[in-house]
């Protein structure tokens, strides 16, 4: 079916429809919503989009999103140095931080092993994780990976690659819903997952 919307509206809705959770109809609605806003408000949105990459980087220690070379968590002297929680994405860090029941540091993998999607160990920050474990005084590694097939495979990979017996490897308790993401878990569930963590090695 041919769209009768002007080209600029179609272009914008085409871009928006690529975003997660946005279907073609919602994309058109959003584009028209923007068109109805004052120009200044739209310019603000455009500026925010343009500055996204300029003002966000990856922390050189934990690979979480950061505004400076070292993120606010890594540079916080009050956070425990001997506990490291491995997560898939910055959204997991965000959820755990919002829950407020963890005071160690993180390591963000940037994904999980997924042969189907062509994601192998090289594309994740696994080597960087192993280097940190050699370099930093870490006594417990908490695997905060989602209970999915890929999350489990990644957890197994880490356990097998770590012969160092001085580091205890634990995983979050099974309070998380099956296939459910840490990202969407509520504060109570996350607190229970941290306090009910089990030892793997
Ligand atoms: Zn960091």
Short mmCIF file of C-alpha atoms and ligand atoms in Angstrom, two decimals:
data_model
loop_
_atom_site.label_atom_id
_atom_site.label_comp_id
_atom_site.label_asym_id
_atom_site.label_seq_id
_atom_site.Cartn_x
_atom_site.Cartn_y
_atom_site.Cartn_z
CA UNK A 1 0.00 0.00 0.00
CA UNK A 2 1.36 3.37 -1.00
CA UNK A 3 1.92 5.90 1.79
CA UNK A 4 0.56 9.37 1.14
CA UNK A 5 2.65 10.91 3.92
CA UNK A 6 5.29 13.46 2.88
CA UNK A 7 8.76 12.07 2.22
CA UNK A 8 10.34 13.59 5.38
CA UNK A 9 7.68 12.02 7.60
CA UNK A 10 8.13 8.66 5.87
CA UNK A 11 11.92 8.87 6.25
CA UNK A 12 11.68 9.61 9.96
CA UNK A 13 9.09 6.91 10.63
CA UNK A 14 11.27 4.49 8.65
CA UNK A 15 14.16 5.22 11.03
CA UNK A 16 11.98 5.01 14.14
CA UNK A 17 10.47 1.69 13.02
CA UNK A 18 13.95 0.13 13.32
CA UNK A 19 14.01 0.84 17.06
CA UNK A 20 13.21 -2.02 19.43
CA UNK A 21 9.54 -2.27 20.30
CA UNK A 22 8.42 0.28 17.69
CA UNK A 23 6.17 -1.02 14.92
CA UNK A 24 5.45 0.87 11.65
CA UNK A 25 2.20 2.42 12.94
CA UNK A 26 3.76 3.66 16.17
CA UNK A 27 6.68 5.04 14.14
CA UNK A 28 4.30 7.09 11.98
CA UNK A 29 2.44 8.31 15.07
CA UNK A 30 5.72 9.41 16.69
CA UNK A 31 6.88 11.18 13.52
CA UNK A 32 3.61 13.13 13.32
CA UNK A 33 3.77 13.86 17.05
CA UNK A 34 7.21 15.44 16.52
CA UNK A 35 5.89 17.46 13.62
CA UNK A 36 3.27 18.98 15.91
CA UNK A 37 5.84 20.02 18.52
CA UNK A 38 7.42 23.51 18.54
CA UNK A 39 10.54 23.62 16.35
CA UNK A 40 12.71 24.35 19.38
CA UNK A 41 11.61 21.13 21.09
CA UNK A 42 12.38 19.12 17.96
CA UNK A 43 15.79 20.79 17.67
CA UNK A 44 16.50 19.73 21.25
CA UNK A 45 15.74 16.11 20.37
CA UNK A 46 18.04 16.37 17.34
CA UNK A 47 20.86 17.86 19.45
CA UNK A 48 20.48 15.11 22.04
CA UNK A 49 20.73 12.46 19.33
CA UNK A 50 23.78 14.12 17.81
CA UNK A 51 25.61 14.34 21.15
CA UNK A 52 24.91 10.72 22.07
CA UNK A 53 28.13 9.30 20.69
CA UNK A 54 30.19 12.37 21.47
CA UNK A 55 29.42 12.18 25.19
CA UNK A 56 29.33 8.44 25.84
CA UNK A 57 32.27 6.07 25.92
CA UNK A 58 33.06 2.68 27.42
CA UNK A 59 34.81 2.50 30.78
CA UNK A 60 38.33 1.19 30.16
CA UNK A 61 38.10 -1.00 33.28
CA UNK A 62 34.63 -2.55 33.32
CA UNK A 63 33.30 -1.72 29.81
CA UNK A 64 30.13 -0.18 31.19
CA UNK A 65 28.87 3.00 29.54
CA UNK A 66 30.71 6.00 30.90
CA UNK A 67 31.18 9.72 30.44
CA UNK A 68 34.88 9.53 31.20
CA UNK A 69 37.68 7.00 30.78
CA UNK A 70 36.81 5.39 34.13
CA UNK A 71 33.11 5.09 35.04
CA UNK A 72 31.63 6.40 38.29
CA UNK A 73 31.35 2.88 39.75
CA UNK A 74 35.00 1.93 39.07
CA UNK A 75 36.22 5.23 40.46
CA UNK A 76 34.12 4.96 43.62
CA UNK A 77 36.54 4.12 46.45
CA UNK A 78 33.70 2.89 48.65
CA UNK A 79 32.81 -0.01 46.32
CA UNK A 80 34.30 -3.38 47.22
CA UNK A 81 37.25 -4.32 45.04
CA UNK A 82 37.29 -8.03 45.81
CA UNK A 83 33.86 -8.80 44.32
CA UNK A 84 33.20 -8.62 40.59
CA UNK A 85 29.80 -9.20 38.98
CA UNK A 86 29.85 -10.24 35.32
CA UNK A 87 26.84 -9.04 33.32
CA UNK A 88 25.78 -9.00 29.71
CA UNK A 89 24.88 -5.34 29.17
CA UNK A 90 24.88 -1.86 30.73
CA UNK A 91 21.13 -2.26 31.28
CA UNK A 92 21.86 -5.09 33.71
CA UNK A 93 24.22 -2.80 35.65
CA UNK A 94 21.49 -0.16 35.65
CA UNK A 95 18.88 -2.60 37.03
CA UNK A 96 21.23 -3.94 39.74
CA UNK A 97 22.27 -0.42 40.73
CA UNK A 98 18.62 0.70 40.93
CA UNK A 99 17.90 -2.29 43.17
CA UNK A 100 20.72 -1.07 45.45
CA UNK A 101 21.68 -4.43 46.92
CA UNK A 102 25.20 -4.81 45.53
CA UNK A 103 28.32 -2.84 46.48
CA UNK A 104 31.03 -4.56 44.43
CA UNK A 105 32.16 -3.76 40.90
CA UNK A 106 31.13 -5.02 37.47
CA UNK A 107 32.46 -6.40 34.24
CA UNK A 108 30.22 -5.86 31.20
CA UNK A 109 30.67 -8.52 28.52
CA UNK A 110 28.83 -6.66 25.79
CA UNK A 111 26.70 -9.69 24.94
CA UNK A 112 26.73 -13.46 25.41
CA UNK A 113 28.13 -16.31 23.34
CA UNK A 114 25.68 -17.12 20.56
CA UNK A 115 26.83 -19.36 17.68
CA UNK A 116 23.48 -18.78 15.93
CA UNK A 117 24.01 -15.04 15.87
CA UNK A 118 27.71 -15.45 15.11
CA UNK A 119 28.84 -14.02 18.46
CA UNK A 120 32.02 -15.71 19.66
CA UNK A 121 34.40 -15.09 22.56
CA UNK A 122 36.44 -12.59 20.54
CA UNK A 123 33.51 -10.21 20.24
CA UNK A 124 32.93 -10.08 23.98
CA UNK A 125 35.21 -8.62 26.67
CA UNK A 126 36.14 -12.11 27.96
CA UNK A 127 39.91 -11.77 27.49
CA UNK A 128 39.71 -8.41 29.28
CA UNK A 129 37.84 -10.14 32.11
CA UNK A 130 40.53 -12.83 32.48
CA UNK A 131 43.22 -10.14 32.44
CA UNK A 132 41.42 -8.26 35.22
CA UNK A 133 41.18 -11.41 37.32
CA UNK A 134 44.95 -11.78 37.10
CA UNK A 135 45.62 -8.10 37.79
CA UNK A 136 43.07 -7.19 40.48
CA UNK A 137 42.66 -8.61 43.99
CA UNK A 138 39.36 -10.37 43.25
CA UNK A 139 38.20 -13.16 45.54
CA UNK A 140 34.65 -13.69 44.22
CA UNK A 141 33.33 -13.61 40.68
CA UNK A 142 29.52 -13.43 40.53
CA UNK A 143 28.03 -14.59 37.25
CA UNK A 144 25.05 -12.27 36.76
CA UNK A 145 24.09 -13.72 33.39
CA UNK A 146 20.53 -14.20 32.25
CA UNK A 147 19.08 -17.72 32.57
CA UNK A 148 18.96 -18.29 28.80
CA UNK A 149 20.72 -20.96 26.71
CA UNK A 150 23.32 -18.38 25.64
CA UNK A 151 23.73 -17.05 29.20
CA UNK A 152 24.33 -20.60 30.49
CA UNK A 153 26.84 -21.35 27.72
CA UNK A 154 28.73 -18.15 28.53
CA UNK A 155 28.76 -19.02 32.25
CA UNK A 156 30.18 -22.48 31.44
CA UNK A 157 32.85 -20.93 29.23
CA UNK A 158 33.99 -18.63 32.04
CA UNK A 159 34.03 -21.42 34.65
CA UNK A 160 36.11 -23.68 32.36
CA UNK A 161 38.54 -20.93 31.44
CA UNK A 162 39.31 -20.10 35.09
CA UNK A 163 41.58 -22.66 36.69
CA UNK A 164 42.56 -20.22 39.45
CA UNK A 165 41.22 -21.79 42.62
CA UNK A 166 41.71 -18.70 44.74
CA UNK A 167 38.72 -17.06 43.04
CA UNK A 168 35.28 -18.36 44.07
CA UNK A 169 32.75 -18.38 41.24
CA UNK A 170 29.12 -17.89 42.23
CA UNK A 171 25.92 -17.30 40.30
CA UNK A 172 22.83 -15.33 41.13
CA UNK A 173 20.07 -17.26 42.94
CA UNK A 174 17.30 -18.80 40.92
CA UNK A 175 14.76 -16.18 41.93
CA UNK A 176 14.90 -14.78 38.43
CA UNK A 177 12.05 -15.90 36.19
CA UNK A 178 13.07 -18.53 33.62
CA UNK A 179 14.20 -16.80 30.45
CA UNK A 180 13.59 -13.53 32.28
CA UNK A 181 16.12 -10.76 32.07
CA UNK A 182 17.99 -9.17 34.96
CA UNK A 183 17.15 -5.94 33.18
CA UNK A 184 13.42 -6.40 33.89
CA UNK A 185 13.65 -7.92 37.37
CA UNK A 186 12.34 -5.84 40.27
CA UNK A 187 14.47 -4.72 43.23
CA UNK A 188 13.15 -7.43 45.60
CA UNK A 189 13.87 -10.22 43.10
CA UNK A 190 17.37 -8.89 42.45
CA UNK A 191 18.13 -8.54 46.17
CA UNK A 192 17.01 -12.17 46.68
CA UNK A 193 19.09 -13.29 43.68
CA UNK A 194 22.21 -11.68 45.18
CA UNK A 195 21.74 -12.94 48.72
CA UNK A 196 20.77 -16.43 47.47
CA UNK A 197 23.75 -16.85 45.16
CA UNK A 198 25.20 -20.31 44.85
CA UNK A 199 28.80 -21.46 44.47
CA UNK A 200 29.82 -22.96 41.14
CA UNK A 201 33.51 -23.39 41.79
ZN1 LIG B 1 33.87 1.03 35.05
#
